[in-house]
Coordinates of C-alpha atoms in Angstrom, one line a residue:
X1 CA -3.3 3.8 10.2
X2 CA -4.3 0.6 12.9
X3 CA -4.0 -2.8 14.1
X4 CA -7.8 -4.5 13.7
X5 CA -9.3 -7.5 15.1
X6 CA -12.9 -9.2 16.1
X7 CA -12.1 -13.1 17.3
X8 CA -15.9 -14.4 17.0
X9 CA -16.6 -17.9 19.5
X10 CA -19.7 -20.2 19.2
X11 CA -18.7 -21.9 22.1
X12 CA -18.5 -19.8 25.3
X13 CA -16.7 -22.0 27.5
X14 CA -14.0 -22.9 24.8
X15 CA -14.1 -19.2 23.9
X16 CA -10.7 -17.1 24.6
X17 CA -11.1 -13.8 26.4
X18 CA -7.8 -12.4 24.9
X19 CA -5.8 -12.7 21.8
X20 CA -2.6 -14.7 21.5
X21 CA 0.5 -12.6 22.6
X22 CA 1.8 -12.3 19.7
X23 CA -1.2 -11.7 17.5
X24 CA -1.5 -9.0 19.8
X25 CA 2.3 -7.8 19.7
X26 CA 2.3 -7.3 15.6
X27 CA -1.3 -5.0 15.6
X28 CA 0.5 -3.3 18.3
X29 CA 3.1 -2.2 16.5
X30 CA 0.8 -1.2 13.9
X31 CA -1.3 1.2 16.7
X32 CA 1.9 2.0 19.0
X33 CA -0.5 5.1 19.8
X34 CA -3.9 3.3 21.9
X35 CA -4.5 -0.8 22.7
X36 CA -8.0 -0.6 23.4
X37 CA -10.5 -4.5 23.3
X38 CA -14.0 -5.1 24.1
X39 CA -16.0 -7.5 24.7
X40 CA -19.6 -8.2 23.4
X41 CA -21.5 -11.2 24.1
X42 CA -25.0 -12.6 22.3
X43 CA -27.2 -15.9 23.4
X44 CA -25.0 -17.7 21.5
X45 CA -22.4 -16.3 20.8
X46 CA -19.4 -14.1 21.6
X47 CA -17.1 -11.0 20.0
X48 CA -13.0 -10.0 21.4
X49 CA -12.6 -6.8 19.3
X50 CA -9.2 -5.5 20.1
X51 CA -8.5 -2.0 18.0
X52 CA -4.9 -0.2 18.0
X53 CA -4.7 3.3 16.6
X54 CA -1.5 5.3 14.4
X55 CA -2.4 8.8 15.5
X56 CA -2.6 10.5 11.9
X57 CA -5.8 13.4 12.2
X58 CA -8.0 15.2 14.2
X59 CA -8.2 13.7 17.6
X60 CA -6.5 10.8 18.4
X61 CA -10.0 8.1 18.8
X62 CA -9.0 5.4 21.1
X63 CA -10.8 2.1 19.3
X64 CA -13.4 0.2 19.8
X65 CA -16.2 2.8 20.0
X66 CA -18.7 1.8 20.8
X67 CA -22.3 3.6 20.8
X68 CA -25.7 3.9 22.8
X69 CA -26.8 1.1 20.8
X70 CA -24.0 -1.2 21.5
X71 CA -22.8 -1.2 18.3
X72 CA -19.1 -1.4 17.4
X73 CA -16.8 0.1 14.5
X74 CA -13.0 -1.1 14.0
X75 CA -11.8 1.3 11.4
X76 CA -8.2 1.1 9.6
X77 CA -8.2 3.9 7.2
X78 CA -8.3 7.4 6.0
X79 CA -10.5 9.7 4.1
X80 CA -9.2 11.4 1.5
X81 CA -13.2 12.3 0.5
X82 CA -16.2 11.3 -0.8
X83 CA -17.5 12.2 2.5
X84 CA -17.4 15.2 4.9
X85 CA -14.7 16.2 6.6
X86 CA -13.6 19.3 8.2
X87 CA -9.6 19.4 8.5
X88 CA -10.0 18.6 12.6
X89 CA -12.3 15.7 12.3
X90 CA -11.0 12.9 13.4
X91 CA -12.5 9.5 10.2
X92 CA -13.0 6.8 12.8
X93 CA -15.7 8.8 13.9
X94 CA -17.1 10.8 10.9
X95 CA -17.3 7.1 9.7
X96 CA -18.6 5.3 12.5
X97 CA -21.0 8.8 13.4
X98 CA -22.6 8.1 9.9
X99 CA -22.9 4.4 9.8
X100 CA -25.0 4.7 13.5
X101 CA -27.2 6.5 10.8
X102 CA -28.0 4.4 8.7
X103 CA -31.6 2.5 8.4
X104 CA -30.7 -0.3 6.0
X105 CA -28.3 -2.0 3.9
X106 CA -28.9 0.2 1.3
X107 CA -27.6 3.7 3.6
X108 CA -24.7 1.0 4.9
X109 CA -22.9 0.2 1.0
X110 CA -24.0 3.6 -0.4
X111 CA -22.0 5.1 2.5
X112 CA -19.2 2.6 1.3
X113 CA -19.5 3.2 -2.4
X114 CA -19.3 7.2 -1.2
X115 CA -15.3 7.0 0.3
X116 CA -12.3 7.9 -1.7
X117 CA -9.1 6.0 0.0
X118 CA -7.6 3.3 1.3
X119 CA -9.6 1.4 4.0
X120 CA -10.2 -1.9 6.0
X121 CA -13.0 -1.9 8.4
X122 CA -15.1 -4.4 11.2
X123 CA -18.1 -3.0 12.8
X124 CA -21.1 -5.3 14.6
X125 CA -24.6 -4.2 14.6
X126 CA -26.1 -4.8 18.3
X127 CA -29.7 -4.7 16.9
X128 CA -29.0 -7.3 14.1
X129 CA -26.6 -9.2 15.4
X130 CA -24.8 -9.0 12.0
X131 CA -20.9 -8.2 11.5
X132 CA -20.0 -6.5 9.0
X133 CA -16.1 -6.3 7.8
X134 CA -14.4 -5.4 4.4
X135 CA -11.6 -3.2 2.7
X136 CA -11.4 -1.1 -0.6
X137 CA -12.1 -1.8 -4.3
X138 CA -8.3 -1.7 -4.2
X139 CA -7.7 -3.4 -1.5
X140 CA -4.6 -0.7 -0.1
X141 CA -5.6 -2.1 3.9
X142 CA -4.9 -5.7 4.3
X143 CA -7.3 -7.6 6.8
X144 CA -6.4 -11.5 6.5
X145 CA -9.6 -14.1 8.0
X146 CA -8.7 -17.3 10.0
X147 CA -11.6 -19.5 10.6
X148 CA -10.8 -22.5 13.6
X149 CA -11.7 -25.9 11.9
X150 CA -13.9 -27.8 14.5
X151 CA -16.5 -24.8 13.8
X152 CA -16.2 -22.4 16.8
X153 CA -14.0 -19.9 16.7
X154 CA -13.8 -17.5 13.6
X155 CA -11.2 -14.0 13.6
X156 CA -10.6 -11.2 11.0
X157 CA -7.5 -8.8 11.4
X158 CA -4.8 -6.4 9.9
X159 CA -2.3 -8.9 10.2
X160 CA -2.0 -13.5 11.0
X161 CA -0.7 -14.9 14.3
X162 CA 1.7 -17.8 12.1
X163 CA 1.8 -21.7 13.6
X164 CA 4.6 -23.7 12.3
X165 CA 2.6 -26.3 9.7
X166 CA -0.4 -24.4 10.1
X167 CA 0.4 -21.0 7.6
X168 CA -2.0 -21.2 5.2
X169 CA -4.8 -20.8 8.1
X170 CA -4.6 -17.5 6.9
X171 CA -5.7 -16.2 4.3
X172 CA -6.8 -12.2 2.8
X173 CA -10.2 -11.2 2.7
X174 CA -11.3 -10.5 -1.1
X175 CA -11.7 -7.0 -1.7
X176 CA -14.4 -8.5 -3.8
X177 CA -16.3 -6.4 -1.9
X178 CA -18.5 -6.3 2.0
X179 CA -19.8 -9.0 3.4
X180 CA -21.7 -10.3 6.3
X181 CA -22.2 -12.6 8.6
X182 CA -25.1 -12.8 10.8
X183 CA -24.0 -14.2 14.2
X184 CA -26.9 -15.5 16.0
X185 CA -27.3 -18.2 12.8
X186 CA -24.0 -19.6 12.7
X187 CA -23.6 -19.9 16.0
X188 CA -26.7 -22.2 16.0
X189 CA -26.8 -23.7 13.0
X190 CA -22.5 -24.1 13.0
X191 CA -22.6 -23.1 9.7
X192 CA -20.7 -19.5 8.6
X193 CA -22.8 -18.3 5.8
X194 CA -21.0 -15.1 4.4
X195 CA -22.8 -12.8 2.4
X196 CA -21.3 -10.6 -0.4
X197 CA -22.1 -7.2 -1.2
X198 CA -20.2 -6.7 -4.4
X199 CA -18.4 -3.7 -6.6
X200 CA -20.0 -3.0 -9.7
X201 CA -20.5 -0.3 -11.9
X202 CA -23.6 1.6 -11.8
X203 CA -24.2 0.9 -15.8
X204 CA -26.5 -3.2 -15.4
X205 CA -23.9 -4.7 -18.1
X206 CA -22.0 -7.7 -16.1
X207 CA -23.6 -8.1 -13.3
X208 CA -24.8 -11.4 -13.2
X209 CA -21.6 -12.7 -14.0
X210 CA -19.2 -10.6 -12.1
X211 CA -21.0 -11.4 -9.0
X212 CA -20.8 -15.1 -10.6
X213 CA -16.8 -14.5 -10.9
X214 CA -15.9 -12.9 -7.2
X215 CA -18.8 -16.2 -4.9
X216 CA -17.0 -18.2 -7.0
X217 CA -12.8 -16.6 -6.1
X218 CA -13.8 -16.5 -2.7
X219 CA -15.5 -19.7 -2.4
X220 CA -12.5 -21.4 -3.7
X221 CA -10.2 -21.4 -0.6
X222 CA -12.9 -22.3 2.2
X223 CA -13.0 -24.7 5.0
X224 CA -16.6 -26.9 4.6
X225 CA -18.5 -25.2 7.5
X226 CA -18.6 -21.6 5.6
X227 CA -19.8 -20.8 2.5
X228 CA -20.5 -17.4 0.3
X229 CA -23.9 -16.5 -1.3
X230 CA -24.3 -13.0 -3.0
X231 CA -27.1 -11.1 -0.6
X232 CA -31.2 -11.7 -2.5
X233 CA -31.8 -8.2 -2.9
X234 CA -28.8 -7.9 -5.9
X235 CA -27.8 -5.4 -3.7
X236 CA -23.8 -3.6 -4.5
X237 CA -21.3 -0.7 -3.9
X238 CA -21.3 1.2 -6.5
X239 CA -17.3 1.3 -8.1
X240 CA -15.5 4.2 -7.1
X241 CA -13.4 4.1 -10.7
X242 CA -14.9 4.1 -14.6
X243 CA -14.4 1.9 -17.0
X244 CA -11.1 0.8 -18.4
X245 CA -11.3 2.4 -22.5
X246 CA -9.8 -0.2 -24.6
X247 CA -10.9 1.2 -27.3
X248 CA -8.7 1.1 -30.3
X249 CA -7.8 3.4 -33.4
X250 CA -9.4 2.8 -36.3
X251 CA -6.5 3.8 -38.1
X252 CA -3.1 3.7 -38.1
X253 CA -2.1 5.8 -34.9
X254 CA 0.0 9.3 -36.6
X255 CA 3.0 10.0 -34.7
X256 CA 6.4 11.6 -34.8
X257 CA 8.3 9.0 -33.7
X258 CA 7.0 5.3 -34.1
X259 CA 7.9 1.7 -35.7
X260 CA 11.5 2.2 -34.5
X261 CA 14.1 0.5 -32.7
X262 CA 16.9 3.8 -33.6
X263 CA 14.5 6.2 -31.8
X264 CA 17.3 8.1 -29.9
X265 CA 16.6 7.9 -26.8
X266 CA 16.9 11.4 -25.2
X267 CA 15.3 14.3 -24.0
X268 CA 14.4 15.5 -27.3
X269 CA 12.6 12.6 -27.9
X270 CA 10.3 12.9 -25.2
X271 CA 10.0 16.5 -26.4
X272 CA 8.7 15.8 -30.0
X273 CA 5.9 14.7 -28.6
X274 CA 5.4 17.4 -26.1
X275 CA 4.7 19.6 -29.4
X276 CA 1.3 18.1 -30.4
X277 CA -0.8 19.7 -28.8
X278 CA -3.1 17.1 -27.8
X279 CA -0.3 15.4 -25.9
X280 CA 0.6 18.1 -24.3
X281 CA -2.6 19.1 -22.6
X282 CA -2.8 15.7 -21.2
X283 CA 0.0 15.4 -20.1
X284 CA -0.5 18.7 -17.8
X285 CA -4.2 16.8 -16.9
X286 CA -2.2 14.0 -15.5
X287 CA -0.4 16.3 -13.6
X288 CA -3.0 17.7 -12.6
X289 CA -4.7 14.4 -11.0
X290 CA -1.7 13.4 -9.9
X291 CA -0.7 16.5 -7.6
X292 CA -4.3 16.9 -6.2
X293 CA -3.7 13.0 -5.0
X294 CA -0.1 14.1 -3.8
X295 CA -1.7 17.0 -1.9
X296 CA -4.1 14.7 -0.1
X297 CA -1.9 11.6 1.0
X298 CA 0.9 14.9 2.6
X299 CA -1.8 16.9 3.8
X300 CA -3.5 14.5 5.5
X301 CA -1.8 14.1 9.0
X302 CA -1.4 15.9 12.1
X303 CA 2.0 18.1 12.5
X304 CA 3.8 19.2 15.4
X305 CA 4.3 23.2 15.9
X306 CA 7.6 24.7 14.1
X307 CA 10.1 25.3 15.7
X308 CA 10.3 29.9 17.3
X309 CA 14.1 30.4 15.7
X310 CA 14.5 30.2 12.1
X311 CA 17.6 29.0 13.4
X312 CA 16.8 25.8 14.8
X313 CA 14.9 24.7 11.7
X314 CA 17.5 22.3 10.1
X315 CA 18.0 20.5 13.5
X316 CA 14.7 20.4 15.0
X317 CA 12.6 20.1 11.9
X318 CA 11.6 16.6 11.2
X319 CA 10.2 14.7 8.4
X320 CA 7.0 13.8 8.2
X321 CA 6.2 12.3 4.8
X322 CA 8.8 9.5 3.5
X323 CA 9.4 8.5 -0.2
X324 CA 10.3 4.6 -1.0
X325 CA 13.0 6.0 -3.4
X326 CA 14.9 4.2 -6.4
X327 CA 15.1 7.7 -8.2
X328 CA 13.3 6.1 -11.1
X329 CA 10.3 8.6 -13.3
X330 CA 7.6 6.8 -10.6
X331 CA 9.0 8.1 -7.1
X332 CA 10.5 10.7 -8.9
X333 CA 7.5 12.3 -10.4
X334 CA 6.2 11.5 -6.6
X335 CA 8.8 13.2 -5.0
X336 CA 8.4 16.6 -7.1
X337 CA 4.4 16.8 -6.8
X338 CA 5.4 16.7 -2.7
X339 CA 7.1 19.2 -3.1
X340 CA 4.1 21.3 -3.9
X341 CA 2.5 21.2 -0.7
X342 CA 4.7 19.8 2.1
X343 CA 5.5 22.8 4.1
X344 CA 9.4 24.7 2.4
X345 CA 10.5 24.0 5.8
X346 CA 9.8 20.4 7.0
X347 CA 12.3 18.1 5.1
X348 CA 12.2 14.6 2.7
X349 CA 13.1 12.0 3.4
X350 CA 14.1 9.8 0.2
X351 CA 14.4 6.2 1.8
X352 CA 16.6 4.0 -1.1
X353 CA 17.4 -0.1 0.5
X354 CA 20.2 -1.9 -1.6
X355 CA 21.2 -5.6 0.1
X356 CA 24.6 -6.1 0.4
X357 CA 26.6 -9.1 -1.5
X358 CA 30.0 -8.6 0.7
X359 CA 31.9 -6.1 2.1
X360 CA 33.7 -3.3 0.2
X361 CA 36.8 -2.0 1.3
X362 CA 37.3 1.5 1.0
X363 CA 37.5 4.5 3.8
X364 CA 35.5 3.9 7.3
X365 CA 32.5 5.6 8.5
X366 CA 33.9 9.4 8.9
X367 CA 33.2 9.9 13.2
X368 CA 30.5 12.5 13.3
X369 CA 30.5 15.0 15.7
X370 CA 27.6 13.4 18.4
X371 CA 25.6 17.2 19.0
X372 CA 22.6 16.5 21.2
X373 CA 20.5 13.3 20.4
X374 CA 17.9 14.0 18.1
X375 CA 15.0 11.7 16.7
X376 CA 16.9 11.3 13.8
X377 CA 19.6 8.7 15.8
X378 CA 17.3 7.1 17.8
X379 CA 18.9 3.5 17.3
X380 CA 16.0 1.0 16.1
X381 CA 14.6 -1.4 18.1
X382 CA 16.4 -4.5 16.2
X383 CA 19.8 -2.7 16.1
X384 CA 19.1 -1.0 20.0
X385 CA 18.6 -4.9 21.2
X386 CA 21.8 -6.3 19.2
X387 CA 19.6 -7.8 16.2
X388 CA 21.0 -5.1 13.5
X389 CA 23.7 -4.4 12.3
X390 CA 23.5 -0.9 10.5
X391 CA 25.7 -0.9 7.4
X392 CA 28.4 1.7 7.1
X393 CA 27.7 4.1 2.9
X394 CA 29.9 3.2 0.1
X395 CA 28.7 -0.3 1.6
X396 CA 26.2 -1.2 -1.3
X397 CA 26.2 0.2 -4.9
X398 CA 22.9 -1.5 -6.5
X399 CA 21.3 0.3 -9.2
X400 CA 18.9 1.8 -6.9
X401 CA 22.1 3.9 -4.9
X402 CA 23.1 4.7 -8.3
X403 CA 19.8 6.2 -9.6
X404 CA 18.7 7.2 -6.3
X405 CA 22.3 8.9 -5.9
X406 CA 21.4 10.8 -9.6
X407 CA 17.1 10.9 -8.3
X408 CA 18.9 13.3 -5.7
X409 CA 20.8 15.8 -7.4
X410 CA 17.9 16.6 -9.6
X411 CA 15.2 17.3 -6.4
X412 CA 17.7 19.7 -5.7
X413 CA 18.4 21.6 -8.8
X414 CA 14.5 21.8 -9.3
X415 CA 14.3 23.2 -5.8
X416 CA 17.5 23.8 -3.7
X417 CA 15.7 24.9 -0.7
X418 CA 13.9 22.3 0.0
X419 CA 16.1 20.0 2.8
X420 CA 16.0 16.5 1.1
X421 CA 16.5 13.7 3.0
X422 CA 18.5 10.6 1.7
X423 CA 18.8 8.1 3.5
X424 CA 20.8 5.3 2.3
X425 CA 19.8 2.1 3.3
X426 CA 22.4 -1.0 3.5
X427 CA 21.3 -4.8 4.4
X428 CA 23.8 -7.0 5.3
X429 CA 22.3 -10.8 4.3
X430 CA 22.4 -12.0 7.7
X431 CA 20.4 -8.7 8.8
X432 CA 18.5 -9.9 6.2
X433 CA 18.1 -13.3 7.4
X434 CA 17.9 -13.2 11.0
X435 CA 14.8 -10.5 10.5
X436 CA 12.7 -12.4 8.0
X437 CA 13.0 -15.0 10.2
X438 CA 12.2 -13.0 13.2
X439 CA 9.8 -10.7 11.9
X440 CA 9.5 -10.6 7.6
X441 CA 8.2 -14.3 7.3
X442 CA 4.9 -13.8 9.5
X443 CA 3.7 -10.9 7.4
X444 CA 4.4 -11.5 4.0
X445 CA 2.5 -14.6 4.6
X446 CA -0.2 -15.3 3.5
X447 CA 1.2 -15.1 0.2
X448 CA 4.3 -17.0 -0.1
X449 CA 6.3 -17.2 -4.0
X450 CA 10.1 -16.1 -4.5
X451 CA 9.1 -12.8 -5.1
X452 CA 6.4 -12.0 -2.8
X453 CA 9.9 -12.3 0.0
X454 CA 12.4 -10.5 -2.8
X455 CA 10.0 -7.3 -2.5
X456 CA 8.7 -7.9 1.6
X457 CA 11.6 -7.8 2.2
X458 CA 12.8 -4.7 0.2
X459 CA 9.9 -2.9 1.5
X460 CA 9.8 -3.3 5.4
X461 CA 14.4 -2.6 5.5
X462 CA 13.0 0.6 3.1
X463 CA 10.1 1.6 5.4
X464 CA 12.2 1.2 8.3
X465 CA 13.9 4.1 7.8
X466 CA 16.9 3.4 9.9
X467 CA 20.2 4.5 7.2
X468 CA 22.6 6.6 7.1
X469 CA 22.8 10.8 6.0
X470 CA 25.7 11.2 3.5
X471 CA 27.0 15.0 3.0
X472 CA 30.2 16.9 1.5
X473 CA 31.4 16.9 4.7
X474 CA 29.9 14.4 7.0
X475 CA 27.8 10.8 7.4
X476 CA 25.4 10.6 10.4
X477 CA 23.5 7.7 11.1
X478 CA 20.0 8.1 10.7
X479 CA 16.2 7.1 11.6
X480 CA 13.1 8.7 9.3
X481 CA 10.3 9.8 11.5
X482 CA 7.7 10.0 8.3
X483 CA 4.9 8.5 9.9
X484 CA 3.2 8.7 6.5
X485 CA 5.6 6.5 3.3
X486 CA 4.0 7.1 0.0
X487 CA 5.0 4.4 -2.6
X488 CA 4.8 4.0 -6.3
X489 CA 2.8 0.8 -6.9
X490 CA 0.0 1.4 -9.3
X491 CA 2.2 3.2 -12.1
X492 CA 3.4 0.2 -14.1
X493 CA 0.2 -1.8 -13.4
X494 CA -2.3 1.2 -15.1
X495 CA 0.8 2.4 -17.7
X496 CA 2.1 -0.9 -19.1
X497 CA 5.5 -0.6 -17.2
X498 CA 6.7 -4.0 -17.1
X499 CA 8.0 -6.6 -19.2
X500 CA 5.1 -8.6 -19.6
X501 CA 3.0 -5.4 -21.1
X502 CA 5.5 -5.6 -23.8
X503 CA 5.5 -9.0 -25.1
X504 CA 1.5 -8.9 -24.5
X505 CA 2.1 -6.4 -27.2
X506 CA 4.2 -7.3 -29.8
X507 CA 1.9 -11.1 -29.7
X508 CA -1.3 -9.2 -29.8
X509 CA -1.4 -5.4 -30.0
X510 CA -3.2 -3.0 -28.9
X511 CA -6.2 -5.1 -27.8
X512 CA -3.9 -7.8 -26.2
X513 CA -2.5 -4.7 -23.9
X514 CA -5.6 -3.5 -23.0
X515 CA -6.6 -7.0 -21.6
X516 CA -3.3 -7.0 -19.7
X517 CA -3.8 -3.3 -18.3
X518 CA -7.2 -4.8 -17.0
X519 CA -5.6 -7.9 -15.3
X520 CA -2.8 -5.7 -13.6
X521 CA -5.3 -3.6 -12.0
X522 CA -7.9 -6.4 -11.2
X523 CA -5.5 -8.4 -9.1
X524 CA -2.9 -5.9 -7.4
X525 CA -4.6 -6.5 -4.1
X526 CA -4.3 -9.9 -3.7
X527 CA -0.7 -9.4 -5.6
X528 CA 0.3 -6.7 -3.7
X529 CA -1.4 -4.3 -1.2
X530 CA -2.1 -6.4 1.9
X531 CA 1.1 -7.8 1.5
X532 CA 3.4 -3.8 1.6
X533 CA 0.0 -2.5 4.4
X534 CA 1.3 -5.7 6.6
X535 CA 5.1 -4.8 5.9
X536 CA 4.9 -0.9 6.2
X537 CA 2.5 -1.2 8.7
X538 CA 4.5 -3.2 11.0
X539 CA 7.0 0.0 11.6
X540 CA 3.8 1.9 13.3
X541 CA 3.9 3.8 9.5
X542 CA 1.0 4.7 7.1
X543 CA 1.8 3.4 3.3
X544 CA 0.0 5.8 0.8
X545 CA -0.2 4.8 -2.4
X546 CA -1.5 8.2 -5.1
X547 CA -1.3 6.1 -8.2
X548 CA -4.4 4.4 -7.2
X549 CA -5.6 7.0 -6.1
X550 CA -9.6 6.8 -7.4
X551 CA -9.5 10.0 -9.4
X552 CA -6.4 9.2 -10.3
X553 CA -7.2 5.4 -11.7
X554 CA -10.5 6.9 -13.3
X555 CA -8.0 9.3 -15.3
X556 CA -5.7 6.5 -16.8
X557 CA -8.6 4.4 -17.4
X558 CA -10.5 7.1 -19.6
X559 CA -7.4 7.5 -22.0
X560 CA -6.7 5.5 -24.9
X561 CA -4.4 3.3 -24.2
X562 CA -1.8 4.6 -26.9
X563 CA -1.8 8.0 -24.9
X564 CA -0.2 6.0 -21.4
X565 CA 2.3 4.1 -23.5
X566 CA 4.3 3.3 -26.7
X567 CA 5.3 -0.3 -26.3
X568 CA 6.5 0.0 -30.6
X569 CA 9.5 2.9 -29.1
X570 CA 11.8 0.5 -27.0
X571 CA 12.7 0.0 -23.4
X572 CA 13.3 3.5 -20.9
X573 CA 10.6 5.6 -23.8
X574 CA 8.3 3.6 -24.3
X575 CA 6.8 2.5 -21.1
X576 CA 5.3 4.4 -18.7
X577 CA 5.2 6.8 -21.9
X578 CA 3.4 10.0 -20.0
X579 CA 4.4 9.6 -16.6
X580 CA 7.9 10.2 -18.7
X581 CA 6.0 13.4 -20.5
X582 CA 5.2 14.5 -17.4
X583 CA 8.4 14.2 -16.0
X584 CA 10.0 16.4 -18.9
X585 CA 6.9 18.6 -18.1
X586 CA 8.2 18.3 -14.3
X587 CA 11.8 19.3 -15.1
X588 CA 13.0 16.0 -14.6
X589 CA 14.9 14.8 -17.8
X590 CA 17.4 12.5 -16.7
X591 CA 15.0 10.3 -14.9
X592 CA 12.1 10.9 -17.4
X593 CA 14.0 8.4 -19.2
X594 CA 15.7 5.7 -17.1
X595 CA 13.9 2.0 -17.7
X596 CA 11.8 0.4 -15.7
X597 CA 13.7 -1.7 -13.3
X598 CA 12.1 -4.1 -10.6
X599 CA 12.9 -3.2 -7.2
X600 CA 14.6 -6.8 -6.7
X601 CA 17.1 -5.8 -9.1
X602 CA 17.5 -2.7 -7.9
X603 CA 18.1 -3.1 -4.4
X604 CA 20.1 -6.2 -5.6
X605 CA 18.1 -8.7 -2.4
X606 CA 17.0 -10.8 -5.5
X607 CA 19.1 -13.8 -6.5
X608 CA 20.7 -13.3 -2.9
X609 CA 20.6 -16.3 -2.0
X610 CA 19.7 -18.4 -4.4
X611 CA 20.6 -17.8 -7.8
X612 CA 18.1 -20.9 -10.1
X613 CA 15.3 -20.3 -8.7
X614 CA 12.2 -18.4 -10.5
X615 CA 9.7 -15.1 -8.9
X616 CA 6.7 -17.6 -9.1
X617 CA 8.7 -20.7 -7.0
X618 CA 7.3 -20.6 -3.8
X619 CA 10.0 -19.6 -1.6
X620 CA 11.3 -21.5 1.9
X621 CA 12.7 -19.2 3.2
X622 CA 9.1 -17.9 4.0
X623 CA 7.9 -20.7 6.0
X624 CA 7.3 -20.2 9.8
X625 CA 9.9 -23.0 11.3
X626 CA 8.6 -24.3 15.2

């Protein structure tokens, strides 16, 4: 994870040679381990590059990096597959070396087509005065652009620096491909031309249609002096996933328990599906491909040496991996598969957030005899400044807290040898309002709906990881030390987990359900991922999305829709049926039957401040105040 930024000025006398302090502060929070700036000048332009690194793998490599030809590279990503990387390699250096070896545009596109994993990048090609930039196919890493309305500068950045009344100036760079700007040409003409190299299927079907859609969508909100054009050679990046299988059954489906609202909501019902040999095979294929995706995401980071003494394990070993954890089937399956690959002497943090409406009377927090200060008890920056009052355990009984505790017991029974740190994160209305104004609203922007507010705030507090560890005999304050946070986003979109999938199925059948799934996956970059990356990255932590691993998506896309979900079955069974069956096979029988509950309702942040607003309404609480 990194904070990357490039500011380009075409008017030398007005070009600022330093970043605004608030922008620099936000970038440093994303990359606390190294900060560096580099100024490059052409005849007609100047570029200020700023890189801020969160060190996770290989040798710490400060950014921006520059080669002997004057090329400059900023990389915010992870190479999980596709490009050869040894265990000790740093992916920034490997990607830059590969880029420097590229002889033409086709080579550059070929390189980025191969990379499996989340990324955004900025690459300055000195000899041609080209600036390349873009995000991965799913948009798992944030990148924003801001064009000065006088036409004399523009900026690319992982996060924006919003100004009151001007928040709409920053927009997310669409994840529709890679862009190229000829800086010399832009400086002379005072017109920025964004040349797009879009994502395409390797097959030639629908190439023109897809390209025109990408161009139209990208150009919609740009100022008059900025235009988007297709590259004249019709070059493109190869999409990293296979097309969605929209096949429909040729005959009525024959299964054991279909078309009945009276189907018993039990483990036995799911067990009936697993008696079918083909179904069981598909379930195990899914478990295998998801397990590999999670393995890559939990092992690609630098781990400190284990303590010398086994007696010190419990007190000295810290968690490197945390999971956004509700106890629902998505987070439970992630936790169970992560448990397969994370060293057994390493705890796993389960981050469970709840919003407190009113403080409930109850037992006070037991006084815990403070031992020597450890990394577990570092107060948060906010609490150390008096901005946060961490609510005590028992203050919040939100639905996700109840299912989270049940999920903890189930994981403990699956692997009692693992230390599972169930972190109760309770947020008061006062703390929510204070930190939304100070921090979160700037990160959620440019998204601005009530839903963006609810999820953005919930994810920010959860990923901060400041809460309580409650055991049978003690309660203690805790701050998660994990730099990597696994999240289940992508499961609902691909496996028909939302209520709108059921509505579409009821009105238009399997054909309508296929279209809804295709639409959900197509818009996930603009709807969710940039926001979540900015929010989680603000804590100097990296979000990783195993359900959006390229191989996982390709596997799910290859299946006909009825092997993924059966919405003729009731809630808690039919949606995400494939994932529920996988949970049963992993020994997670209780969580396998939990109905889908959105994070904003499970954490009780929805309707906390206003009860009459819709999720799609523009949220006044996100507006930047003077």
